[in-house]
């Protein structure tokens, strides 16, 4: 008998202050990484998919991000932690948010 399935893991990568494309408020946005892994006997073995999303803490709007956008936002978060002021120009604002 084999017991197999999949499990999803969510990891918070960063918290950024950006202007929301949906509500227009300057609010904190959380950058999440969602990894789906194949499990065998409840042991996660193989990553099946990886997705990144950005969620507004004010209105709850969530949008998927491309890998290039994730690296730009992580660079912006690292620059803000070192005290460098970078312009807030998120390229994800043109995308439609996911509604649940």
Short mmCIF file of C-alpha atoms in Angstrom, two decimals:
data_model
loop_
_atom_site.label_atom_id
_atom_site.label_comp_id
_atom_site.label_asym_id
_atom_site.label_seq_id
_atom_site.Cartn_x
_atom_site.Cartn_y
_atom_site.Cartn_z
CA UNK A 1 0.00 0.00 0.00
CA UNK A 2 1.32 3.44 -1.00
CA UNK A 3 0.18 6.68 0.56
CA UNK A 4 0.88 9.63 -1.73
CA UNK A 5 -0.43 13.11 -2.32
CA UNK A 6 0.71 16.73 -2.29
CA UNK A 7 1.08 19.50 0.22
CA UNK A 8 1.39 23.25 -0.12
CA UNK A 9 3.83 25.40 1.83
CA UNK A 10 3.53 29.19 2.12
CA UNK A 11 6.54 31.33 2.95
CA UNK A 12 6.45 35.08 3.56
CA UNK A 13 9.43 36.59 1.74
CA UNK A 14 9.03 40.31 2.48
CA UNK A 15 6.69 43.07 3.59
CA UNK A 16 6.77 46.19 1.39
CA UNK A 17 4.97 49.51 1.56
CA UNK A 18 3.47 50.14 -1.89
CA UNK A 19 0.46 51.90 -3.39
CA UNK A 20 -2.24 49.31 -4.08
CA UNK A 21 -3.42 49.07 -7.67
CA UNK A 22 -6.95 48.19 -6.56
CA UNK A 23 -7.80 50.47 -3.62
CA UNK A 24 -5.15 53.18 -4.19
CA UNK A 25 -4.01 53.23 -0.55
CA UNK A 26 -0.33 53.25 0.40
CA UNK A 27 -0.31 50.10 2.51
CA UNK A 28 1.87 47.17 3.47
CA UNK A 29 1.98 44.38 0.92
CA UNK A 30 3.18 40.87 1.76
CA UNK A 31 5.19 38.94 -0.80
CA UNK A 32 4.43 35.21 -0.54
CA UNK A 33 5.97 32.11 -2.10
CA UNK A 34 3.67 29.09 -2.51
CA UNK A 35 5.38 25.74 -3.16
CA UNK A 36 3.41 22.58 -3.93
CA UNK A 37 5.34 19.36 -3.19
CA UNK A 38 4.65 15.70 -3.97
CA UNK A 39 4.52 13.59 -0.80
CA UNK A 40 5.11 9.89 -0.29
CA UNK A 41 4.12 8.52 3.12
CA UNK A 42 3.63 12.13 4.28
CA UNK A 43 7.25 13.05 3.43
CA UNK A 44 7.60 15.98 0.99
CA UNK A 45 9.87 14.86 -1.83
CA UNK A 46 9.53 16.68 -5.14
CA UNK A 47 8.47 20.31 -5.69
CA UNK A 48 5.73 20.32 -8.33
CA UNK A 49 5.13 24.07 -8.70
CA UNK A 50 6.23 27.40 -7.28
CA UNK A 51 4.12 30.56 -7.40
CA UNK A 52 4.68 34.06 -6.05
CA UNK A 53 1.96 36.49 -5.06
CA UNK A 54 1.67 39.98 -3.61
CA UNK A 55 -1.23 40.75 -1.25
CA UNK A 56 -2.43 44.15 -0.02
CA UNK A 57 -3.05 44.20 3.73
CA UNK A 58 -5.58 47.02 3.38
CA UNK A 59 -8.12 45.57 0.92
CA UNK A 60 -6.88 41.98 0.55
CA UNK A 61 -6.28 42.17 -3.22
CA UNK A 62 -3.84 39.50 -4.36
CA UNK A 63 -1.98 39.29 -7.65
CA UNK A 64 0.40 36.74 -9.13
CA UNK A 65 3.92 37.84 -9.97
CA UNK A 66 6.48 36.79 -12.55
CA UNK A 67 9.94 35.72 -11.41
CA UNK A 68 11.54 38.96 -12.65
CA UNK A 69 9.05 41.06 -10.66
CA UNK A 70 9.83 39.04 -7.52
CA UNK A 71 13.57 39.70 -7.81
CA UNK A 72 12.91 43.43 -8.35
CA UNK A 73 10.67 43.63 -5.28
CA UNK A 74 13.13 41.65 -3.15
CA UNK A 75 15.89 44.01 -4.26
CA UNK A 76 13.72 46.95 -3.32
CA UNK A 77 13.03 45.41 0.10
CA UNK A 78 16.75 44.78 0.67
CA UNK A 79 17.54 48.37 -0.36
CA UNK A 80 14.94 49.75 2.04
CA UNK A 81 16.38 47.69 4.88
CA UNK A 82 19.81 49.22 4.29
CA UNK A 83 18.35 52.74 4.44
CA UNK A 84 18.45 53.47 0.71
CA UNK A 85 15.36 55.19 -0.63
CA UNK A 86 14.16 53.66 -3.88
CA UNK A 87 11.24 54.87 -5.94
CA UNK A 88 8.05 52.84 -5.50
CA UNK A 89 7.26 51.80 -9.06
CA UNK A 90 5.78 48.30 -8.86
CA UNK A 91 5.15 46.90 -12.32
CA UNK A 92 2.52 44.48 -10.96
CA UNK A 93 -0.17 47.18 -10.64
CA UNK A 94 -1.51 46.58 -14.14
CA UNK A 95 -2.55 43.02 -13.29
CA UNK A 96 -5.98 42.02 -12.07
CA UNK A 97 -6.13 40.95 -8.41
CA UNK A 98 -7.35 37.49 -7.49
CA UNK A 99 -10.64 37.47 -5.62
CA UNK A 100 -11.69 34.56 -3.45
#
